[in-house]
Coordinates of N, CA and C in Angstrom, one line a residue:
X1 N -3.6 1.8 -15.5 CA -4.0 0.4 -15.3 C -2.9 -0.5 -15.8
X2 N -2.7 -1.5 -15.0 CA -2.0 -2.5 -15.5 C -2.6 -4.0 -15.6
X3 N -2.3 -5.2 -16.4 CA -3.3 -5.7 -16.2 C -2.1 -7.4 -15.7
X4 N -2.8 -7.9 -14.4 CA -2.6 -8.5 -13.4 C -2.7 -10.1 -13.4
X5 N -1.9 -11.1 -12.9 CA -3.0 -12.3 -12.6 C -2.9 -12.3 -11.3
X6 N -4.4 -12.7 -10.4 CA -4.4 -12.8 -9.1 C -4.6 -14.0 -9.0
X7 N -4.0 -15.0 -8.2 CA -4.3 -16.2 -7.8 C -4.2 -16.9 -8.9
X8 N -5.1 -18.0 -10.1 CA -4.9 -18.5 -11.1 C -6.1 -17.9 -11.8
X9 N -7.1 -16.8 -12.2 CA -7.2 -15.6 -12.6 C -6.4 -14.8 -13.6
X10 N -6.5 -14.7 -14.7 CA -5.9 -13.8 -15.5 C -6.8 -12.5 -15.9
X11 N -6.3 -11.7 -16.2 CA -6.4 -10.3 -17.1 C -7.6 -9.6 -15.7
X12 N -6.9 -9.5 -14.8 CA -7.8 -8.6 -13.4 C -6.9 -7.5 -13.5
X13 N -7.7 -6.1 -13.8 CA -7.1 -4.6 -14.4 C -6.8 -4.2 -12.8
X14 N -5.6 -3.7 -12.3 CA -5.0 -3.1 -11.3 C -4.8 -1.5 -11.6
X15 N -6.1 -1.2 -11.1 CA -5.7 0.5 -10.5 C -4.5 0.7 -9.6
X16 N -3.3 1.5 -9.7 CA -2.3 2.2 -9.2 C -2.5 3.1 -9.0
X17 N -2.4 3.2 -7.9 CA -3.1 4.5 -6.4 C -1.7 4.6 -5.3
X18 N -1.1 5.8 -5.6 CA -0.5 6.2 -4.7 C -1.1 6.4 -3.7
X19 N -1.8 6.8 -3.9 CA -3.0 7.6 -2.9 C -3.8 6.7 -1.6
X20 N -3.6 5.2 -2.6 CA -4.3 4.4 -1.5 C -3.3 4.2 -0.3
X21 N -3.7 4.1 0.5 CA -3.3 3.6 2.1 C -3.0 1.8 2.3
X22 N -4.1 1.2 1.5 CA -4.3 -0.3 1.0 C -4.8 -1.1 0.0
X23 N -4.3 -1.9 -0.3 CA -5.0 -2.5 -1.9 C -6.0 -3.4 -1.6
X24 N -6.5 -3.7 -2.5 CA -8.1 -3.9 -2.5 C -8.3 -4.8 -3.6
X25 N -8.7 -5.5 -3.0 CA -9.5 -7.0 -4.6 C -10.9 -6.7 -4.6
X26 N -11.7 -6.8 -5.9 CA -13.0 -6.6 -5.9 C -13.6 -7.7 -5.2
X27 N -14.7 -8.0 -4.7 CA -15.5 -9.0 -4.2 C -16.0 -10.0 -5.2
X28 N -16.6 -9.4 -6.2 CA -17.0 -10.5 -7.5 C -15.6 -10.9 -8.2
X29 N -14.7 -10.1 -7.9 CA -13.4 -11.6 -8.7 C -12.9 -12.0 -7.8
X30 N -12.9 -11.5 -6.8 CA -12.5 -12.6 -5.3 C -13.3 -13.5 -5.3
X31 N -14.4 -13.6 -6.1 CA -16.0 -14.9 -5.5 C -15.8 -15.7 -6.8
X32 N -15.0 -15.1 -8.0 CA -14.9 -15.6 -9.3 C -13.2 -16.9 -8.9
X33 N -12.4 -15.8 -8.5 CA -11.0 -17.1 -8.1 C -11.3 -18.0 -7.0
X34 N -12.5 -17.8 -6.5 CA -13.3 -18.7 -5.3 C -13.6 -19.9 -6.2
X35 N -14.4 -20.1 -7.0 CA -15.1 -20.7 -7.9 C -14.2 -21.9 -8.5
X36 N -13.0 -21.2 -9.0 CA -12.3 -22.2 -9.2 C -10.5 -22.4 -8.6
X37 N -10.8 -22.3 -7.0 CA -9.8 -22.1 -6.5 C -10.0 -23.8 -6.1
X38 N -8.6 -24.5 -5.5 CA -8.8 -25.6 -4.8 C -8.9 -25.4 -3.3
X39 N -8.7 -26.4 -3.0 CA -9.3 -26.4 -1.3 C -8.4 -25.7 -0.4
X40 N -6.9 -25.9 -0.7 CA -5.9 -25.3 -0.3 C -5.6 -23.8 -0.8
X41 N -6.3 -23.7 -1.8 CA -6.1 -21.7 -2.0 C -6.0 -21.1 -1.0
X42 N -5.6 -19.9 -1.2 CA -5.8 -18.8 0.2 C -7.3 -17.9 -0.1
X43 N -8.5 -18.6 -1.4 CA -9.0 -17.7 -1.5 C -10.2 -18.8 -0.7
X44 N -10.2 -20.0 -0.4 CA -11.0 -21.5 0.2 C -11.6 -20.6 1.3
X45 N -11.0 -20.2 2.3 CA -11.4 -19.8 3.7 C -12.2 -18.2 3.7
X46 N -11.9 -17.5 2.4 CA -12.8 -16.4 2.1 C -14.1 -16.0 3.2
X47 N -15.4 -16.6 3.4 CA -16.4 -16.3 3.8 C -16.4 -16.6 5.4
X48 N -15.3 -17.2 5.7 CA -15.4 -17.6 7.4 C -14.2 -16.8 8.1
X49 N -13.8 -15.6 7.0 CA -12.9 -14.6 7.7 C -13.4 -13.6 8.2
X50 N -13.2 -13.0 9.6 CA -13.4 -11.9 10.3 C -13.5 -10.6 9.2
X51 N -14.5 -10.0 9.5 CA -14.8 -8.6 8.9 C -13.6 -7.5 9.3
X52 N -13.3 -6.5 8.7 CA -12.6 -5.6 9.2 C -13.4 -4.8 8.3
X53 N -13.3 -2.7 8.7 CA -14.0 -1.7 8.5 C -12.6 -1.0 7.1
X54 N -13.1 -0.7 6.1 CA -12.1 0.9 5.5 C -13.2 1.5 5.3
X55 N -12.2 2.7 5.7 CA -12.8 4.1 5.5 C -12.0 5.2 4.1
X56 N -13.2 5.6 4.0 CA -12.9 6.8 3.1 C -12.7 6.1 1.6
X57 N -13.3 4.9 0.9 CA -13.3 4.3 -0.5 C -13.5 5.2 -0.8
X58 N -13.2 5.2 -1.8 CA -13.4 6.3 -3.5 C -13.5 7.6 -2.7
X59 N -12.6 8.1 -1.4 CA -12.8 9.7 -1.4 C -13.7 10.0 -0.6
X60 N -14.8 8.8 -0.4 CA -16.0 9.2 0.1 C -15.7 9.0 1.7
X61 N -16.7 10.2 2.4 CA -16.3 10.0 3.9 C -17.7 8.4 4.4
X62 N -17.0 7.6 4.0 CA -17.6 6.5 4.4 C -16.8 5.1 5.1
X63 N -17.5 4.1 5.6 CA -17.0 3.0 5.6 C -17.5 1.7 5.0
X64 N -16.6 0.7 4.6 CA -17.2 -0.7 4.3 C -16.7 -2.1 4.8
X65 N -17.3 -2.7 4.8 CA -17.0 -4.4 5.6 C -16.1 -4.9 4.4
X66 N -15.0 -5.2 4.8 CA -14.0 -5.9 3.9 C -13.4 -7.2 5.4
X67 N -13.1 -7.9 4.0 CA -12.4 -9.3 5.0 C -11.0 -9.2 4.7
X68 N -9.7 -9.3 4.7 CA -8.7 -9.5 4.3 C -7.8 -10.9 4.1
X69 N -7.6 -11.2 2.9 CA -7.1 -12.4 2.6 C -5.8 -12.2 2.3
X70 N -4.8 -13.6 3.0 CA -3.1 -13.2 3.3 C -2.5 -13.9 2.6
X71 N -1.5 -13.4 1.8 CA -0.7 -14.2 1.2 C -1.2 -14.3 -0.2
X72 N -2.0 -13.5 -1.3 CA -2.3 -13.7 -2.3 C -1.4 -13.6 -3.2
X73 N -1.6 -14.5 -4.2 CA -0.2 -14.7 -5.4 C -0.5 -13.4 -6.1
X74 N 0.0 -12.5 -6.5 CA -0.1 -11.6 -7.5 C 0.8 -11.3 -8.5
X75 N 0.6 -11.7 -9.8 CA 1.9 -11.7 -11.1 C 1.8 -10.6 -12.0
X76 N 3.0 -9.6 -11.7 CA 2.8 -8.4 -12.3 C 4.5 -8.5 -13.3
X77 N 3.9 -8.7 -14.5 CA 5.2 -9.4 -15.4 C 6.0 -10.4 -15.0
X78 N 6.8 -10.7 -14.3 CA 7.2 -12.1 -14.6 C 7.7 -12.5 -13.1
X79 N 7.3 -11.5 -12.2 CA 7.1 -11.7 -10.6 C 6.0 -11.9 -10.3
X80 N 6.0 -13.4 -8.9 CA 4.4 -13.1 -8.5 C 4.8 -12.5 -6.8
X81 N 4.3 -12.0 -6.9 CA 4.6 -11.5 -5.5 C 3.0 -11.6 -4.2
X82 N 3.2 -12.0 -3.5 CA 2.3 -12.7 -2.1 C 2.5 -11.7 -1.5
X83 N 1.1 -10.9 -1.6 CA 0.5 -9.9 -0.4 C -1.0 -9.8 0.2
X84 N -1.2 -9.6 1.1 CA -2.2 -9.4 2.0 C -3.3 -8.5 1.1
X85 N -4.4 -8.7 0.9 CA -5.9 -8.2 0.4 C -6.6 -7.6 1.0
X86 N -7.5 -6.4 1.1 CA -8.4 -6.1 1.5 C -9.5 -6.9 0.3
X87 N -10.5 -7.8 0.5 CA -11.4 -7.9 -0.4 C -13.0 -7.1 0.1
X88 N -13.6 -6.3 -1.0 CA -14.7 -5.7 -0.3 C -15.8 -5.5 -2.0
X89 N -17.1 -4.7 -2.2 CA -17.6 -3.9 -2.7 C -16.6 -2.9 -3.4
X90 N -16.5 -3.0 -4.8 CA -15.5 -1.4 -5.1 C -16.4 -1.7 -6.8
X91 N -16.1 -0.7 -7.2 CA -16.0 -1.0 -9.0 C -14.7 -1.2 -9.6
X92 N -13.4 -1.1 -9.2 CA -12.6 -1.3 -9.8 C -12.0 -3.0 -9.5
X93 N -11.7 -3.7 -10.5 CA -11.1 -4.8 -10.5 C -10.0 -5.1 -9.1
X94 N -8.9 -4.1 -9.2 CA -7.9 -4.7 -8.3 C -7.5 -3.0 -7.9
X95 N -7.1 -3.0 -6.8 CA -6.2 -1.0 -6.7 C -4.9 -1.7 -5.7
X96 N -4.0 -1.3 -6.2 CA -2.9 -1.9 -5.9 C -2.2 -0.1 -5.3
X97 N -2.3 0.1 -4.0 CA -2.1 0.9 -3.4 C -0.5 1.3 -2.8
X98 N -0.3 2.3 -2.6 CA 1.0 2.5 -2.0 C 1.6 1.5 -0.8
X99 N 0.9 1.0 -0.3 CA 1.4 -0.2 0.8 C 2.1 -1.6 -0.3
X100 N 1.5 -1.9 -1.2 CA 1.8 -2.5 -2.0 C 3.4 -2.0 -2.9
X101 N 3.1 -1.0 -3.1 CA 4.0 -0.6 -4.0 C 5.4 -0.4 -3.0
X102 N 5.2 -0.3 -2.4 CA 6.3 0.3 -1.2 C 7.1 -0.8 -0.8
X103 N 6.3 -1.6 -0.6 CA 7.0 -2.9 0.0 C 7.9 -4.0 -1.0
X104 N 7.2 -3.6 -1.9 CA 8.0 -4.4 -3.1 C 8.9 -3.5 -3.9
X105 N 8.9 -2.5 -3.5 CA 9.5 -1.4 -4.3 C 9.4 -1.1 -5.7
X106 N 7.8 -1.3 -6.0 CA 7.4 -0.9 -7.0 C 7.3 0.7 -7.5
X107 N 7.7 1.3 -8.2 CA 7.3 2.6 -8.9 C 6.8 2.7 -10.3
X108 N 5.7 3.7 -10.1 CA 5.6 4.1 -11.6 C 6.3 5.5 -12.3
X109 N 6.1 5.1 -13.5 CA 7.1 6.0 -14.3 C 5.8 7.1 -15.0
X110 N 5.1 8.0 -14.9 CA 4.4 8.1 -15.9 C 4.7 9.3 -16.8
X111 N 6.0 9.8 -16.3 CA 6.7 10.2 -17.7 C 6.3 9.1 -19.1
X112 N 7.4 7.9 -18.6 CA 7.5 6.9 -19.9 C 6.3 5.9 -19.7
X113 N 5.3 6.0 -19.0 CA 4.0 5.0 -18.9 C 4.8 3.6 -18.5
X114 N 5.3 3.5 -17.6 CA 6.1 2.2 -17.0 C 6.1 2.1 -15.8
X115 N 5.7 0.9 -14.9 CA 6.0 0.1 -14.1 C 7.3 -0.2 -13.8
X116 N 8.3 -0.2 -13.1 CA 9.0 -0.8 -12.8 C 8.7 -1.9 -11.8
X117 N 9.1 -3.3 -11.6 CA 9.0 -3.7 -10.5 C 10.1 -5.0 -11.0
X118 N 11.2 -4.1 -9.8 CA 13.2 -4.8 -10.2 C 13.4 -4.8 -11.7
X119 N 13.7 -5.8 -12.0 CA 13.9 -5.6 -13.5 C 12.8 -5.4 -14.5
X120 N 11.8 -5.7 -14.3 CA 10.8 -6.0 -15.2 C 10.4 -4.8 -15.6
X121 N 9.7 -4.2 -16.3 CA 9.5 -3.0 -17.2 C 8.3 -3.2 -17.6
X122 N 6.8 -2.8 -17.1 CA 5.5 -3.1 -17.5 C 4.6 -2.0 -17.9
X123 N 4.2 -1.7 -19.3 CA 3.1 -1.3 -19.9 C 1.7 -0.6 -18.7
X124 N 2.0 1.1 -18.6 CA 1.0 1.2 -17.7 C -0.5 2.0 -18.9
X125 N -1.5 1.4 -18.9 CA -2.6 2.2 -19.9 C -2.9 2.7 -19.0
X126 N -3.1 4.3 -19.6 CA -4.4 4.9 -19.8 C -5.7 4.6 -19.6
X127 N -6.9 4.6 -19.0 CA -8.1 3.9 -19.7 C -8.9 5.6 -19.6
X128 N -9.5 5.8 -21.3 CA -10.3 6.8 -20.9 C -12.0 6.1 -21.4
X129 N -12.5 7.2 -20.9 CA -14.2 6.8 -20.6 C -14.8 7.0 -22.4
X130 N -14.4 8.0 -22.8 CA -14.6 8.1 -24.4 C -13.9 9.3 -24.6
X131 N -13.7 9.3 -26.1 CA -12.5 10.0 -27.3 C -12.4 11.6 -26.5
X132 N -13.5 12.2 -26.0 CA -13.5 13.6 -25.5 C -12.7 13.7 -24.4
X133 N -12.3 13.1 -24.0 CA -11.8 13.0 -22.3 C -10.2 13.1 -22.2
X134 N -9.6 14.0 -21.8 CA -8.5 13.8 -21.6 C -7.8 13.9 -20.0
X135 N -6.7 13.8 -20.2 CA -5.8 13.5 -18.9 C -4.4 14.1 -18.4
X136 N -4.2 14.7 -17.1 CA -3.3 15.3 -17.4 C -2.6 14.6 -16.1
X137 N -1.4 15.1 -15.6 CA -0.7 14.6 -14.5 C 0.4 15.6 -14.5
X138 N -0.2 15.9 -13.0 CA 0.7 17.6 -12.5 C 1.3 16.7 -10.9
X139 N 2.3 17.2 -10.4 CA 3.0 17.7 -9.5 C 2.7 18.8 -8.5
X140 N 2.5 18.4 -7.0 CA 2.3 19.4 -6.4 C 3.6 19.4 -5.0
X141 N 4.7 20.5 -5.0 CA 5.3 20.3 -3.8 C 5.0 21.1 -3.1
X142 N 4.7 21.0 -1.7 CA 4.5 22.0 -0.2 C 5.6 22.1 0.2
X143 N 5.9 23.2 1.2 CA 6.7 23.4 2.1 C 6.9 23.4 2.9
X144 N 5.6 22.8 3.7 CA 5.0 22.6 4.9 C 4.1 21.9 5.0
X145 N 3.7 20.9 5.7 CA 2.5 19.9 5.5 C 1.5 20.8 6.1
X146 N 0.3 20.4 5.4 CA -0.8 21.3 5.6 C -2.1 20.1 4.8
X147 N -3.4 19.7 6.0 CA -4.2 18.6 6.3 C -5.3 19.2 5.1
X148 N -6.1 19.1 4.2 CA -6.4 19.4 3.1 C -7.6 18.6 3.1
X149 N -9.0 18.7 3.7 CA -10.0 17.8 3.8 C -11.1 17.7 2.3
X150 N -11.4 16.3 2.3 CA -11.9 15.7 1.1 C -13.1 16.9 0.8
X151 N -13.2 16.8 -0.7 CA -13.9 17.8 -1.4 C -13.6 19.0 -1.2
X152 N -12.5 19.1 -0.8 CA -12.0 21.1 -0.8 C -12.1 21.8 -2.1
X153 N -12.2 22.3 -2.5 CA -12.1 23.3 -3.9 C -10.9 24.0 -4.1

């Protein structure tokens, strides 16, 4: 987790998901920078934007109604960088997905728990659920692409 400002919004926790396909703003802090966005925000027009469908949140074979909002300020250390939102239903604050990361040429380090993004150098936490829980981070390389469907064992 890293922690984010989206729009004029402070301390919104960004999940880093290689894994995602698209990043994603929660709905209740997209309705919270609503609240005290001005007229000209890009979050103003929120509820009169066209629905679009994702599939497969959290792993699950499902879909949900998300709107997409363009051009969102997002300040990750001492860049803000303007990208396009999926906003929907999720429990995580913000998931800043490989589409994101890619385009701005963001990586993470988690040998050294670091963010890179250009120069800047950002603090990535851990968050564990309680003191029992631990975490590990393995490497997997194929030799061959091979399609590996959700909940395999």
């Amino acid at each position: 987790m890293v922690n984010t400002q989206v729009s004029s919004t402070n301390n919104v926790k960004a999940l880093l998901d290689t894994g995602a396909q698209t990043s994603i703003l929660n709905k209740q802090v997209a309705e919270k920078i609503l609240q005290n966005c001005r007229s000209h925000d890009v979050f103003s027009q929120m509820h009169t934007l066209p629905k679009v469908k994702i599939n497969g949140l959290s792993g699950q074979k499902c879909s949900v109604e998300a709107v997409v909002v363009k051009n969102v300020p997002i300040t990750l250390g001492s860049k803000i960088l303007h990208y396009n939102l999926h906003v929907c239903d999720m429990t995580n604050d913000l998931i800043l997905g490989a589409d994101f990361m890619l385009y701005f040429g963001i990586y993470p380090d988690l040998k050294n728990m670091m963010l890179y993004v250009n120069e800047d150098h950002i603090p990535i936490h851990v968050v564990k659920k309680d003191s029992t829980e631990t975490y590990s981070i393995s490497r997997v390389t194929v030799q061959t692409q091979k399609v590996i469907p959700p909940h395999t064992v």
